[in-house]
PDB file of C-alpha atoms in Angstrom:
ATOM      1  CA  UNK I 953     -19.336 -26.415   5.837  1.00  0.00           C
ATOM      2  CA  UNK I 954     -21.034 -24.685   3.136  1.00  0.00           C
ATOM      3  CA  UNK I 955     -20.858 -21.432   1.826  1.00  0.00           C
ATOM      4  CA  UNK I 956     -23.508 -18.915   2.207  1.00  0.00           C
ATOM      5  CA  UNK I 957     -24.998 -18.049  -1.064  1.00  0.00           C
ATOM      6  CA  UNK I 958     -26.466 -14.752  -1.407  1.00  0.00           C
ATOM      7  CA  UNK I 959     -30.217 -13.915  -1.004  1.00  0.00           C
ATOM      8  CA  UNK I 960     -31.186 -11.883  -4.445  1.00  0.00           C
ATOM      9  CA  UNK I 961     -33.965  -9.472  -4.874  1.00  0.00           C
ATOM     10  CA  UNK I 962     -34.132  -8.219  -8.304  1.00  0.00           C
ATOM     11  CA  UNK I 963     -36.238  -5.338  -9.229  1.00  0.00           C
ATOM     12  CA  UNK I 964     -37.339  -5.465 -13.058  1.00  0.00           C
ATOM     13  CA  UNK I 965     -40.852  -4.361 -14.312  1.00  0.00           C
ATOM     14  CA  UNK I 966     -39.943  -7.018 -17.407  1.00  0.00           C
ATOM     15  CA  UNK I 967     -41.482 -10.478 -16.156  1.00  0.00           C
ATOM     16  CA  UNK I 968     -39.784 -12.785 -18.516  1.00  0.00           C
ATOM     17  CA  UNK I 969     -36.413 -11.224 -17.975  1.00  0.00           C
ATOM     18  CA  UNK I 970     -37.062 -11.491 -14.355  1.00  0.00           C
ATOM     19  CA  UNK I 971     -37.891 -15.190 -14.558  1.00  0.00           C
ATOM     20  CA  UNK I 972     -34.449 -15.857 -16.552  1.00  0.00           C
ATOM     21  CA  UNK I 973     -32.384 -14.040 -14.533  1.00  0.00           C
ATOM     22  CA  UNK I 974     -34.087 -15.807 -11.436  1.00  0.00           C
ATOM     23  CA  UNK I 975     -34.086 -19.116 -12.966  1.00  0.00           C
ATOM     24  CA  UNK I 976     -29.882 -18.555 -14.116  1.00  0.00           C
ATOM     25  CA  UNK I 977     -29.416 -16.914 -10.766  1.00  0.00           C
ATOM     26  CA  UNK I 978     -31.177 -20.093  -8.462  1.00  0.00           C
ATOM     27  CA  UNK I 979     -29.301 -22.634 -10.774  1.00  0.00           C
ATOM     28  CA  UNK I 980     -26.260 -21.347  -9.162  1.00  0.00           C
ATOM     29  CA  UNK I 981     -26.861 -21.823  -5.952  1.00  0.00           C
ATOM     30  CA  UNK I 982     -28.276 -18.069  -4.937  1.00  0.00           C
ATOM     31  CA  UNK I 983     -32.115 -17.780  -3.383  1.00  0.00           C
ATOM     32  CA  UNK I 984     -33.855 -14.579  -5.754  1.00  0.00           C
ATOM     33  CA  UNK I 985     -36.561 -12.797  -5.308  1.00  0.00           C
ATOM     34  CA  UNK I 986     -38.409 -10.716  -7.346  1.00  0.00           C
ATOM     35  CA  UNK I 987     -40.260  -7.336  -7.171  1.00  0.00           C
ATOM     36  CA  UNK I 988     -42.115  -5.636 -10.635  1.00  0.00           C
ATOM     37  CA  UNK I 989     -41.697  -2.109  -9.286  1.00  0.00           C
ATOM     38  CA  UNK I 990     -39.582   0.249  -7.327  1.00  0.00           C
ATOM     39  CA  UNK I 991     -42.145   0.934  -4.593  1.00  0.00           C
ATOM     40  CA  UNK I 992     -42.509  -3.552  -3.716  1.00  0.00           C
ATOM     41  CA  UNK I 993     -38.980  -3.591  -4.004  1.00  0.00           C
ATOM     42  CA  UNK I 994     -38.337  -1.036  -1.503  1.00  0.00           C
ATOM     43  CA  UNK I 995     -40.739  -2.762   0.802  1.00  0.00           C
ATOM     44  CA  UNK I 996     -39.428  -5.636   0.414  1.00  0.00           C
ATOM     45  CA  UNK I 997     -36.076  -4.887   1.535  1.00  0.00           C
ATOM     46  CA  UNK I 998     -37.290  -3.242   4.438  1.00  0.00           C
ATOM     47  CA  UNK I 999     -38.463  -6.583   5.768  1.00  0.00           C
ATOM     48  CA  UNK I1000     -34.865  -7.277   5.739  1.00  0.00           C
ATOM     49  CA  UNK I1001     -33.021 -10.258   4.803  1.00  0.00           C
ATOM     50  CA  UNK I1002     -31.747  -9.309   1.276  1.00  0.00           C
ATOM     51  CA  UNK I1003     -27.748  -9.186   0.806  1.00  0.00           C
ATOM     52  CA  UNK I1004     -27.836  -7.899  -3.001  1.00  0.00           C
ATOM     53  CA  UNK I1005     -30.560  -5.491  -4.700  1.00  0.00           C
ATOM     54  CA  UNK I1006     -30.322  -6.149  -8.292  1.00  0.00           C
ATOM     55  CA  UNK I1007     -32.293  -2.800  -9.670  1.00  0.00           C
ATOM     56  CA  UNK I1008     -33.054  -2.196 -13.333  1.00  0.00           C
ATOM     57  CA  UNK I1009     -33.395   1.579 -14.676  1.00  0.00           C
ATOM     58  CA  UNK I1010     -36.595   2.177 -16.757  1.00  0.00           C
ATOM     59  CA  UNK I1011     -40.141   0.892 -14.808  1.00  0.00           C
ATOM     60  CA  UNK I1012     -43.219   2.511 -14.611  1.00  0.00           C
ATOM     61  CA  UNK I1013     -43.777   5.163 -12.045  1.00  0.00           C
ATOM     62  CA  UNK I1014     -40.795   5.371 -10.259  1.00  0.00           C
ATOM     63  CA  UNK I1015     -37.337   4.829 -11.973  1.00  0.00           C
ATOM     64  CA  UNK I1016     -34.455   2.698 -10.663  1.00  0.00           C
ATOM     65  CA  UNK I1017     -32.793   6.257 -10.124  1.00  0.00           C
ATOM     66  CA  UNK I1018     -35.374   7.136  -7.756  1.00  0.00           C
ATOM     67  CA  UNK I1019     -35.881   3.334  -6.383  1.00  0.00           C
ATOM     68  CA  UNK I1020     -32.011   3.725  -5.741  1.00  0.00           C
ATOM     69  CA  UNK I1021     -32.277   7.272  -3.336  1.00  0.00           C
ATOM     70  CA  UNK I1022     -35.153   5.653  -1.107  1.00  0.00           C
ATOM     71  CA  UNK I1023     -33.281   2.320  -0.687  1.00  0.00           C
ATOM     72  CA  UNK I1024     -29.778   4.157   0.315  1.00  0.00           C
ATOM     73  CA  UNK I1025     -31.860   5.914   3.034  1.00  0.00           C
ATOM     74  CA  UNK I1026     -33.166   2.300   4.300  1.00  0.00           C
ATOM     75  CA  UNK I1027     -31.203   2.156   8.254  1.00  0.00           C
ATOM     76  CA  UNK I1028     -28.790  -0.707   6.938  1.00  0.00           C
ATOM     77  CA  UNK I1029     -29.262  -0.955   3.003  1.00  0.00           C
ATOM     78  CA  UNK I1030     -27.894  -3.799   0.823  1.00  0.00           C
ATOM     79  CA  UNK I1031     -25.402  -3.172  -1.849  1.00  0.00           C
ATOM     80  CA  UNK I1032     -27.030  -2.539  -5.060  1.00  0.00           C
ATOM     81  CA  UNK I1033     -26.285  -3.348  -8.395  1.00  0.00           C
ATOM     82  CA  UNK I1034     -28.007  -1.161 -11.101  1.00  0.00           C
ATOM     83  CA  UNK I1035     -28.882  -2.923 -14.495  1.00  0.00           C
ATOM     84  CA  UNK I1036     -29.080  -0.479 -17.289  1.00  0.00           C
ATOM     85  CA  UNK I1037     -29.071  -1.016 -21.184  1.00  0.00           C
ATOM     86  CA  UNK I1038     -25.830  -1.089 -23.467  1.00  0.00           C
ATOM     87  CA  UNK I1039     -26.089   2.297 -24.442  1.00  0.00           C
ATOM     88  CA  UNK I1040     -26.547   4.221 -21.222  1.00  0.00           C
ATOM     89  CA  UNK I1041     -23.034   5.161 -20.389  1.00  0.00           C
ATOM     90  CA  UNK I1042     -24.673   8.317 -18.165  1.00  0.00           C
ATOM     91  CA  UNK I1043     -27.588   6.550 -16.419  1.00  0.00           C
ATOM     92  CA  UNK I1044     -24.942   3.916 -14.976  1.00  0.00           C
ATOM     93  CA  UNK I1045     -22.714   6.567 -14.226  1.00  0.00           C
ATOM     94  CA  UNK I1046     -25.082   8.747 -12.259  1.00  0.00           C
ATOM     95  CA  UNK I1047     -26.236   5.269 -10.231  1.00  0.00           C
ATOM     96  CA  UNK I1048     -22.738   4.994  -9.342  1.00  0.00           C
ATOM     97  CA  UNK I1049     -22.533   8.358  -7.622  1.00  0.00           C
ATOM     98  CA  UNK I1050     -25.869   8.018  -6.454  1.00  0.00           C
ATOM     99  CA  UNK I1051     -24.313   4.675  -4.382  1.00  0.00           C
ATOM    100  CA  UNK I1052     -24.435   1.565  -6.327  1.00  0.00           C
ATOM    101  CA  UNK I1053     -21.855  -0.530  -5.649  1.00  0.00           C
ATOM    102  CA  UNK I1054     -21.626  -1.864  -9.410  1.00  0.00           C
ATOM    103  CA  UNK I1055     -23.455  -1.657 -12.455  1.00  0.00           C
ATOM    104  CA  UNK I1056     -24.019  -4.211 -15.262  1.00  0.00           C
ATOM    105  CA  UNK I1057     -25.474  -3.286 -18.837  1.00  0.00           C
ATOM    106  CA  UNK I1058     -28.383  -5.999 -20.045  1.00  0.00           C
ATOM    107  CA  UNK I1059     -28.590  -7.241 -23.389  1.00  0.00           C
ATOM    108  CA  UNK I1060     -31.714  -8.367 -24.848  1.00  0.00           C
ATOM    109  CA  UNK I1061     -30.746 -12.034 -24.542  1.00  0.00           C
ATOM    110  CA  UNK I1062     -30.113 -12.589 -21.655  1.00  0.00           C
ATOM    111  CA  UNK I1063     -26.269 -13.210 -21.723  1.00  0.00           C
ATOM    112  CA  UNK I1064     -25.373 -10.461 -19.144  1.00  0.00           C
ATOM    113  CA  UNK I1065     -26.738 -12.736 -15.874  1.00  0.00           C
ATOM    114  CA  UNK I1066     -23.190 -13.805 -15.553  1.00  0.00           C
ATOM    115  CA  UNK I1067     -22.037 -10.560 -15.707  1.00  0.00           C
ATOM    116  CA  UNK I1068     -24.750  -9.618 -12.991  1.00  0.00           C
ATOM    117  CA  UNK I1069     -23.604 -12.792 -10.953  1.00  0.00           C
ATOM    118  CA  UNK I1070     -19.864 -12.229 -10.619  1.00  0.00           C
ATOM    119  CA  UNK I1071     -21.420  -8.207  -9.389  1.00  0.00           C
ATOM    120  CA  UNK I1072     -23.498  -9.929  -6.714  1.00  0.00           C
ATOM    121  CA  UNK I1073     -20.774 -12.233  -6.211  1.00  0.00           C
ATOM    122  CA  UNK I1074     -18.203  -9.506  -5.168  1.00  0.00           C
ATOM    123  CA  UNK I1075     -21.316  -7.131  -3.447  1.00  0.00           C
ATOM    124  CA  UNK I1076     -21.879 -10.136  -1.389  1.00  0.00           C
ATOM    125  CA  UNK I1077     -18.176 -11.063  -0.347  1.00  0.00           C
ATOM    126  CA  UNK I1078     -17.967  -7.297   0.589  1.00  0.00           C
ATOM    127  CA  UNK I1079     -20.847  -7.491   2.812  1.00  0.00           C
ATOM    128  CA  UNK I1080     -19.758 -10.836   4.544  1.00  0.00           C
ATOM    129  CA  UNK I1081     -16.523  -9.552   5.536  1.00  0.00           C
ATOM    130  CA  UNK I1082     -17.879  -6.172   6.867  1.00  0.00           C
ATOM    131  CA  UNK I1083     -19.818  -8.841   8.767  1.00  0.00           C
ATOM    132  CA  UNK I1084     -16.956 -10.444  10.236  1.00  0.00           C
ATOM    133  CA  UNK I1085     -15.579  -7.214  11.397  1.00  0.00           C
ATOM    134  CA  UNK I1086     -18.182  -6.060  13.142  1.00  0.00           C
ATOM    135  CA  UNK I1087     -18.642  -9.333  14.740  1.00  0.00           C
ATOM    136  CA  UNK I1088     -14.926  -9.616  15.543  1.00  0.00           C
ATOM    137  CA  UNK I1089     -14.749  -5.594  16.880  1.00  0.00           C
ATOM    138  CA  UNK I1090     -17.923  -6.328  19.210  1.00  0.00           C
ATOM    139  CA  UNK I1091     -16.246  -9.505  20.520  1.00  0.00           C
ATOM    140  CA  UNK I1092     -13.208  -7.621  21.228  1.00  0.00           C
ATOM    141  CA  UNK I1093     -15.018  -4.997  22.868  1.00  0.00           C
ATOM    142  CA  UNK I1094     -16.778  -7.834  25.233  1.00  0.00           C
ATOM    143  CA  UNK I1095     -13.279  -9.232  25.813  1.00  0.00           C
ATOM    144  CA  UNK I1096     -11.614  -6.029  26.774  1.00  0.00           C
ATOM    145  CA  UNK I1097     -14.382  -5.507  29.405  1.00  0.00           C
ATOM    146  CA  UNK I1098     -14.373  -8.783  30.540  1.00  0.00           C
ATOM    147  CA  UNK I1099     -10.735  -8.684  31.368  1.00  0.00           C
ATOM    148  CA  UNK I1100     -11.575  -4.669  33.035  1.00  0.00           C
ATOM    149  CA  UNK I1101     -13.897  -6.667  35.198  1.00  0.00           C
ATOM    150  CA  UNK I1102     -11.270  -9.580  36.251  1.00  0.00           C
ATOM    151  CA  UNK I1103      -8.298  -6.350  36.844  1.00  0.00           C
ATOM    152  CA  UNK I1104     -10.740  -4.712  39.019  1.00  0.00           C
ATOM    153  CA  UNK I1105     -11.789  -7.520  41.100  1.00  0.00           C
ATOM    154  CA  UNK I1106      -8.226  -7.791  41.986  1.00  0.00           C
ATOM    155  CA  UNK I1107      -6.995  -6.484  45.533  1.00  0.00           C
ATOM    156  CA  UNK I1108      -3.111  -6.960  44.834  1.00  0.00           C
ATOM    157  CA  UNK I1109      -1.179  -4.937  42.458  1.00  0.00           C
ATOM    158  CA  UNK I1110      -1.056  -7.876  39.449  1.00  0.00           C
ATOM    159  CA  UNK I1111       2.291  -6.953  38.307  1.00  0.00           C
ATOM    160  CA  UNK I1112       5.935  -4.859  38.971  1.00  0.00           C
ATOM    161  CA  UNK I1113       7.535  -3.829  35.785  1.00  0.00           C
ATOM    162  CA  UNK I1114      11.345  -2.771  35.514  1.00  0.00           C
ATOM    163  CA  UNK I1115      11.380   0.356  33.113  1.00  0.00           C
ATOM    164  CA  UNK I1116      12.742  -2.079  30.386  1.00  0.00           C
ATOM    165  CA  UNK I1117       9.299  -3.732  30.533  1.00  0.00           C
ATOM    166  CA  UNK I1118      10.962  -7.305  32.658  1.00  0.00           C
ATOM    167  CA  UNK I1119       8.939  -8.154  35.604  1.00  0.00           C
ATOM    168  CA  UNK I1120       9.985  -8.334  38.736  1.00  0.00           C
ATOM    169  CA  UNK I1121       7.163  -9.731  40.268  1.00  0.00           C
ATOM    170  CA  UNK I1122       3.525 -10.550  39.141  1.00  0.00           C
ATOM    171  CA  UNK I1123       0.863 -11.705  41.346  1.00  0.00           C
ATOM    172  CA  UNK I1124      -1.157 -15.401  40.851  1.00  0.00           C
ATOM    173  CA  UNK I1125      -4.087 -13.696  39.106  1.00  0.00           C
ATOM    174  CA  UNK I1126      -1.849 -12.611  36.668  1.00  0.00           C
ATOM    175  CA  UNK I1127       0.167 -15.755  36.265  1.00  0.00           C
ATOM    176  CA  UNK I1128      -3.236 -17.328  35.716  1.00  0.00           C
ATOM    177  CA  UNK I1129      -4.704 -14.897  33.025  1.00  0.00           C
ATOM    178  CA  UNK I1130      -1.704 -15.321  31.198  1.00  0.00           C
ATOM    179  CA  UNK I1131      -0.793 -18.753  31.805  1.00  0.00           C
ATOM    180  CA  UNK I1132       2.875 -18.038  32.904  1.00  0.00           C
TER     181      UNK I1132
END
């Protein structure tokens, strides 16, 4: 079975940087996207089907800041990762609070898309297991009714307890369910 690789949209007004970080991104396995602005970026993600937002600060019009508040009040938004340059300590720090789940700081070469990859990488593992919970809670949920349907389709009492929890007698429903 293969692992699911995640499916990238990275926001960066900067079309050469874009197509390195895609091409870096796709060699490792990872499907990317890309959107030159805030406002195609938000769109985009609102057709759904993006695990990671990778979101740069400074583009024309509306900033990554800004970009970031609209996505966070998408109905089920995608972990984003805010790209910033080396020296902007504050920026990074204020797209923290403002509810990116990591931040990475670009370099003019290129060199931090492994940086940006092992960010995805851990976004992406965060979303797959929330996932998995909420896929295992709502299976529980059908379970427990399932088994509230069977108890109350049941005429006979389906067990006697002694007050040390032994039983004293159970019915054939219950031996069944349980397999005793």
């Amino acid at each position: 079975m293969s692992v699911p690789r995640a499916h990238i949209l990275y926001i960066d007004d900067d079309p050469g940087l874009c197509r390195l970080v895609q091409k870096d991104l796709e060699r490792q396995g990872y499907v990317v996207e890309i959107a030159t602005d805030g406002v195609s970026g938000v769109a985009r993600i609102a057709q759904g089907g993006i695990d990671v937002v990778a979101l740069d600060h400074y583009m024309p019009n509306q900033d990554g800041l800004e970009t970031l508040a609209i996505i966070r009040k998408l109905a089920e938004p995608p972990p984003v990762i805010y790209v910033t340059a080396m020296q902007e300590g504050r920026v990074a720090v204020a797209a923290l609070k403002a509810g990116a789940a990591d931040y990475v700081a670009k370099d003019v070469h290129g060199e931090f898309v492994v940086l940006l990859q092992r960010a995805i990488d851990i976004a992406f593992d965060t979303v797959m297991l929330r996932r998995a919970k909420e896929a295992a809670e709502a299976e529980s949920v059908r379970n427990w009714q399932l088994t509230q349907c069977i108890v109350d389709t049941i005429r006979d009492p389906l067990v006697v307890l002694e007050h040390d929890m032994t039983i004293v007698t159970a019915s054939k429903a219950f031996l069944t369910i349980f397999e005793i």
